[in-house]
Structure formats: C-alpha cells, structure tokens
GROMACS .gro file of C-alpha atoms in nm:
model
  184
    1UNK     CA    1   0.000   0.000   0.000
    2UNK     CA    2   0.309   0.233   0.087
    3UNK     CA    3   0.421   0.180  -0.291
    4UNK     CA    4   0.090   0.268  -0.399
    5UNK     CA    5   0.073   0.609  -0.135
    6UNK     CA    6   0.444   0.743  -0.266
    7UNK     CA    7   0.353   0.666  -0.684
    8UNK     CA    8   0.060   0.879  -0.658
    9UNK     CA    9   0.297   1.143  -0.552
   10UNK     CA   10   0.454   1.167  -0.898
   11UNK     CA   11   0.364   1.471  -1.117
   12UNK     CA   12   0.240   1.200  -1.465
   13UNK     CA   13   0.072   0.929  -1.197
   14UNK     CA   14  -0.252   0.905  -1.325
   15UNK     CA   15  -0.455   0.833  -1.014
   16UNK     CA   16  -0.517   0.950  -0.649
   17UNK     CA   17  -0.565   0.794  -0.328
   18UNK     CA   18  -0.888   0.925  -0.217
   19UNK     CA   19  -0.929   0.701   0.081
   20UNK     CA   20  -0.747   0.391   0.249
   21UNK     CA   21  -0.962   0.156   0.393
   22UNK     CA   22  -0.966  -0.126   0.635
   23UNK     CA   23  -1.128  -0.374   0.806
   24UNK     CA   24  -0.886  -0.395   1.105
   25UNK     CA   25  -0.882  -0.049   1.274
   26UNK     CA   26  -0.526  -0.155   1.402
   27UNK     CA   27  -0.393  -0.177   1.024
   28UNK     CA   28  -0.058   0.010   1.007
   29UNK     CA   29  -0.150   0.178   0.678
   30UNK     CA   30  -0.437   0.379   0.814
   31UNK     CA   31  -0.132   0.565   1.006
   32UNK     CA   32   0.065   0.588   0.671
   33UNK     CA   33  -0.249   0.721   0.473
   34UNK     CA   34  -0.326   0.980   0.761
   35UNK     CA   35   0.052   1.099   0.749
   36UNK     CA   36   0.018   1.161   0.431
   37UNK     CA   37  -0.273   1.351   0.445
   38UNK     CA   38  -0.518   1.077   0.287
   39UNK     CA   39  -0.809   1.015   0.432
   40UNK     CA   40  -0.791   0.692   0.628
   41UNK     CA   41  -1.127   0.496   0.785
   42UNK     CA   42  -1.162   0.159   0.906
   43UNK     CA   43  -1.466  -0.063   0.907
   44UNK     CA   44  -1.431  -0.337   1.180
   45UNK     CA   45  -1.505  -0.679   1.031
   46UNK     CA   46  -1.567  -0.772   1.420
   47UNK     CA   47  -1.865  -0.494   1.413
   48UNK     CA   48  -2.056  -0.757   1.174
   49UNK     CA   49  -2.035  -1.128   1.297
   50UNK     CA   50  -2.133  -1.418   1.056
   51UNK     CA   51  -2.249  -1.131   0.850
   52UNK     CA   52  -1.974  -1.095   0.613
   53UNK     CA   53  -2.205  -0.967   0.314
   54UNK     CA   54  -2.312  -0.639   0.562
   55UNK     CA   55  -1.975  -0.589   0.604
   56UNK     CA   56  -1.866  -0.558   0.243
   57UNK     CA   57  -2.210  -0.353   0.197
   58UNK     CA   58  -2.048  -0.089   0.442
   59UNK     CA   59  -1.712  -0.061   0.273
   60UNK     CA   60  -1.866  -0.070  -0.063
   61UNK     CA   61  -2.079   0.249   0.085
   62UNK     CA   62  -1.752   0.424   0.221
   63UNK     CA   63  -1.579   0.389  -0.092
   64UNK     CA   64  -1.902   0.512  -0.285
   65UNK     CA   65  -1.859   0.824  -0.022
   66UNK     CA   66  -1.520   0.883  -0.136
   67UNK     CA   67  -1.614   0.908  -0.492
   68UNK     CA   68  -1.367   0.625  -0.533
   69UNK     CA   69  -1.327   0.484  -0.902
   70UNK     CA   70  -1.112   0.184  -0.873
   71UNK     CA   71  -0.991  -0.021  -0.589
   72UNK     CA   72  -0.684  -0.129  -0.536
   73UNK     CA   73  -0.629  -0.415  -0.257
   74UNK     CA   74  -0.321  -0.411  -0.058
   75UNK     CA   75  -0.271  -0.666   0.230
   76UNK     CA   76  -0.685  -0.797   0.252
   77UNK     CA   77  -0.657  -1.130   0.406
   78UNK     CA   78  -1.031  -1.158   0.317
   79UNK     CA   79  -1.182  -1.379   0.041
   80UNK     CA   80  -1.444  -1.115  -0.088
   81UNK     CA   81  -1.821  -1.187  -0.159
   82UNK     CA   82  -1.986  -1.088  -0.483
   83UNK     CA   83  -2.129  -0.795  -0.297
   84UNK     CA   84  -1.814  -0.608  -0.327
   85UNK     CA   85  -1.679  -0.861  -0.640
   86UNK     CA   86  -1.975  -0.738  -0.834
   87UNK     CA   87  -1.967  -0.366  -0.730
   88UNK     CA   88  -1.637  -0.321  -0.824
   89UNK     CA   89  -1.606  -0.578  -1.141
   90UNK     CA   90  -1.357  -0.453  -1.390
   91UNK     CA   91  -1.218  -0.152  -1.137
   92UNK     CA   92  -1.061  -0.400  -0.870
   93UNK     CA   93  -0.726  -0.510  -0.869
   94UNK     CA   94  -0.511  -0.727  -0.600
   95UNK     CA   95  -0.134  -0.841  -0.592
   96UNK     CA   96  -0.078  -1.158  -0.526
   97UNK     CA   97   0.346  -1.333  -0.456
   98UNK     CA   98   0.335  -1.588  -0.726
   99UNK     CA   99   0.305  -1.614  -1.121
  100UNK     CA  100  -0.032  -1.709  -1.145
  101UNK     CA  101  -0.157  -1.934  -1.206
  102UNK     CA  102   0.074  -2.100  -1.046
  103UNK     CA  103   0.007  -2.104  -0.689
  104UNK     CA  104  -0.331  -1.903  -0.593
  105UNK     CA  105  -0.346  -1.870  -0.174
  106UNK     CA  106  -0.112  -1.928   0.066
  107UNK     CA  107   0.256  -2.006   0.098
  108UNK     CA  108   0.369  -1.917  -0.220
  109UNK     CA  109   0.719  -1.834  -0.174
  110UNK     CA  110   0.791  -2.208  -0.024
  111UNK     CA  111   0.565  -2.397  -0.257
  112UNK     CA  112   0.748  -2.239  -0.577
  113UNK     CA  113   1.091  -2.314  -0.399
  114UNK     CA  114   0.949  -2.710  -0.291
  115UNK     CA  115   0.860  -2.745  -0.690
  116UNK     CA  116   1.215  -2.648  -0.726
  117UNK     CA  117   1.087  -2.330  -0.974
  118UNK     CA  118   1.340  -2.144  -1.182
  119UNK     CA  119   1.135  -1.838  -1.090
  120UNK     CA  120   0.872  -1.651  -0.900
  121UNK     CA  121   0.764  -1.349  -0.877
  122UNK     CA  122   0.437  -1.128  -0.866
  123UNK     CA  123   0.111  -1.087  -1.025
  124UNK     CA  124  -0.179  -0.832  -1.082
  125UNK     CA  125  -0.488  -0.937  -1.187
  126UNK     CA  126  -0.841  -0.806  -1.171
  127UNK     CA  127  -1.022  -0.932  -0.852
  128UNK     CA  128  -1.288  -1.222  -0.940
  129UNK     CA  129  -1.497  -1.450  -0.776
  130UNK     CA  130  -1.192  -1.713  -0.807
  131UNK     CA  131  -0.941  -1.690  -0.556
  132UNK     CA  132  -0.632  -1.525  -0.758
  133UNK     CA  133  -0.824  -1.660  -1.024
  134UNK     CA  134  -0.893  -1.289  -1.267
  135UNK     CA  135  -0.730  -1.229  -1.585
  136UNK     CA  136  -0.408  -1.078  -1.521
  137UNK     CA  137  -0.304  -0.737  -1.610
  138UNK     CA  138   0.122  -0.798  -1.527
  139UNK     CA  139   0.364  -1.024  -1.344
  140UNK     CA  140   0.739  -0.921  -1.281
  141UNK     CA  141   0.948  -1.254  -1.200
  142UNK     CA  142   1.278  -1.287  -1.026
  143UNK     CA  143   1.511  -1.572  -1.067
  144UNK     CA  144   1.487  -1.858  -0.773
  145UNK     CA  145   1.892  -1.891  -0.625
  146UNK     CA  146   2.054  -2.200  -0.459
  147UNK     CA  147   1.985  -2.182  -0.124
  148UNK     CA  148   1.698  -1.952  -0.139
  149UNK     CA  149   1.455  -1.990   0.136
  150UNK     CA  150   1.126  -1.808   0.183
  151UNK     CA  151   1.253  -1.461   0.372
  152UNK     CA  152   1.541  -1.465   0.129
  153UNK     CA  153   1.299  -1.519  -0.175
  154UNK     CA  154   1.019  -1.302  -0.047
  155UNK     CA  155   1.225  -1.018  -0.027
  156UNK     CA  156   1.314  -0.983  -0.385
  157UNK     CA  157   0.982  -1.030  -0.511
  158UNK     CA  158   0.853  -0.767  -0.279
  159UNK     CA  159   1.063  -0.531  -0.459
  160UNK     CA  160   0.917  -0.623  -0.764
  161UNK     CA  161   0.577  -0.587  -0.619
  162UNK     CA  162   0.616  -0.213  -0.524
  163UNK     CA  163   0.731  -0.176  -0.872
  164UNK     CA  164   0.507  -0.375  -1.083
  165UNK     CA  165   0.184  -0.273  -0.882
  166UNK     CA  166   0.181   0.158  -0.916
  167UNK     CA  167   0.258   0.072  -1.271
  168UNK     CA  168  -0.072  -0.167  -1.322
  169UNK     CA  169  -0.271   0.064  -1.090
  170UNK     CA  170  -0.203   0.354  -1.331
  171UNK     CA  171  -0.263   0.145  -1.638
  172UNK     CA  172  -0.572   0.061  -1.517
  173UNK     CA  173  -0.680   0.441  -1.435
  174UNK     CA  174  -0.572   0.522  -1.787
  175UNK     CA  175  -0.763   0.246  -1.938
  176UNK     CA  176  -1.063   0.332  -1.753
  177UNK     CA  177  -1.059   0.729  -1.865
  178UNK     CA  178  -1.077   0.542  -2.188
  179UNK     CA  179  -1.315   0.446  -2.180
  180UNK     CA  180  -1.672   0.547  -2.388
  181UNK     CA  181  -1.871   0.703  -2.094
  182UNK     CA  182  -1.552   0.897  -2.047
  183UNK     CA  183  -1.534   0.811  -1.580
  184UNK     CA  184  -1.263   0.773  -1.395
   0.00000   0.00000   0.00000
C-alpha cells in the first residue's frame, strides 16, 4: 500500500488515493495514509459477525462516499463476496506473490521453492470471484537462487511488487478514462 501512497505522488501518476480503507482499525496503513494527508477509515469486520455480506455492503458504501473509481487491494486477508466482487467488477485489482496461475493462496514463496521453480515473482490481476483466479493485467518474476529460502525469496519479489503494482494501478486508471462514458 506504501508503494501505492508514494507513486501517486509523482507529477504524470494518473490516479489518487482518495481514501485507504480497512477492516482492522489496528492496520498500520491507516497511520501511513493519515501521514500523508489521505483520508484513512476503518470498518471493523468484528462490528458484523457471521455477516460478512453487511460488512462488504459498508465498505462498498464508504468507498461510494469517497467518490472512489477503482480499488486497489493491498494486504486484505479476506476472500471477498460478490457484494463487493460485483460492485467493483472490472475496477478492482489485488497483488498476489506468485506467477499465477501457479500457486493461488497461501505459501507461495515455499511452494514455488518445494517445486524447485526457476522463478517466482508477482502478479496483478483483476479481482474475481476465483481466488487469484482474474485475468491478469502484469507479473514481474525474479530468478529462484541456490539456497533460497522463503525470507530470502520473499524479499526480492517484494521489490518487484512495489514496482510492478503503481505501474498496473495507473494502467488501469488510464484504461478506464478510456473508456466510452468517459469516468474515472
């Protein structure tokens, strides 16, 4: 999310953080957003139990509040519903530590080192029903090295992430002030 905060500070990026949102009011990046001067609001997950659809219903409402056009996920640990899937189809985009399709969820780093990979690296795609499962919009890979382990592996790629996601953000915000009704 930091990556995402300090691109939009360039004079050519083509988009704007109007709001950073989260549904753990603890979530380091609401601090981060706030230094920066972007508004920053959580939405406690806790606040609705077994009710995840009313939760995504209130972020889905802040976001509308913002006058937010796209959405870019940093860090959400949560497997959306089509509530917010569906809201946002075509303007939501995630990261995700692997080359998918390779190795959607979890672990990625040590699974791609276990397969003994060549490489790893990031993707973006478009967020879909299907865990890590939308069309992708850009990977960046790094080479796996002998003795490699997770920390050492996950480091590099995170490198590539803070790179590689700004850069599909802002293609995406470009694409979508291409679009024929002209928003964004």
């Amino acid at each position: 999310m930091a990556a995402l905060l300090y691109a939009s500070r360039a004079p050519d990026c083509p988009y704007e953080i109007a709001l950073v949102l989260s549904n753990k009011p603890d979530a380091p990046g609401l601090d981060a957003a706030r230094a920066m001067g972007i508004e920053a609001l959580a939405i406690d997950q806790r606040d609705f139990p077994k009710d995840r659809e009313g939760h995504e219903r209130a972020l889905n409402a802040a976001l509308r509040a913002a006058r937010v056009e796209a959405v870019a996920l940093a860090g959400y640990m949560r497997i959306l519903t089509p509530v917010l899937i569906d809201a946002w189809a075509g303007r939501m985009i995630n990261i995700h530590p692997s080359l998918l399709p390779k190795y959607p969820g979890l672990d990625t780093h040590n699974r791609a080192i276990a397969a003994g990979d060549a490489e790893a690296g990031c993707t973006v795609h478009l967020v879909t029903i299907g865990v890590d499962e939308g069309p992708i919009l850009g990977q960046a890979r790094v080479p796996i090295l002998p003795g490699d382990d997770e920390a050492s592996l996950a480091a590099r790629i995170l490198e590539q992430e803070h790179h590689l996601y700004p850069a599909m953000l802002s293609q995406l915000c470009r694409d979508l002030k291409n679009e024929p009704d002209g928003q964004a």
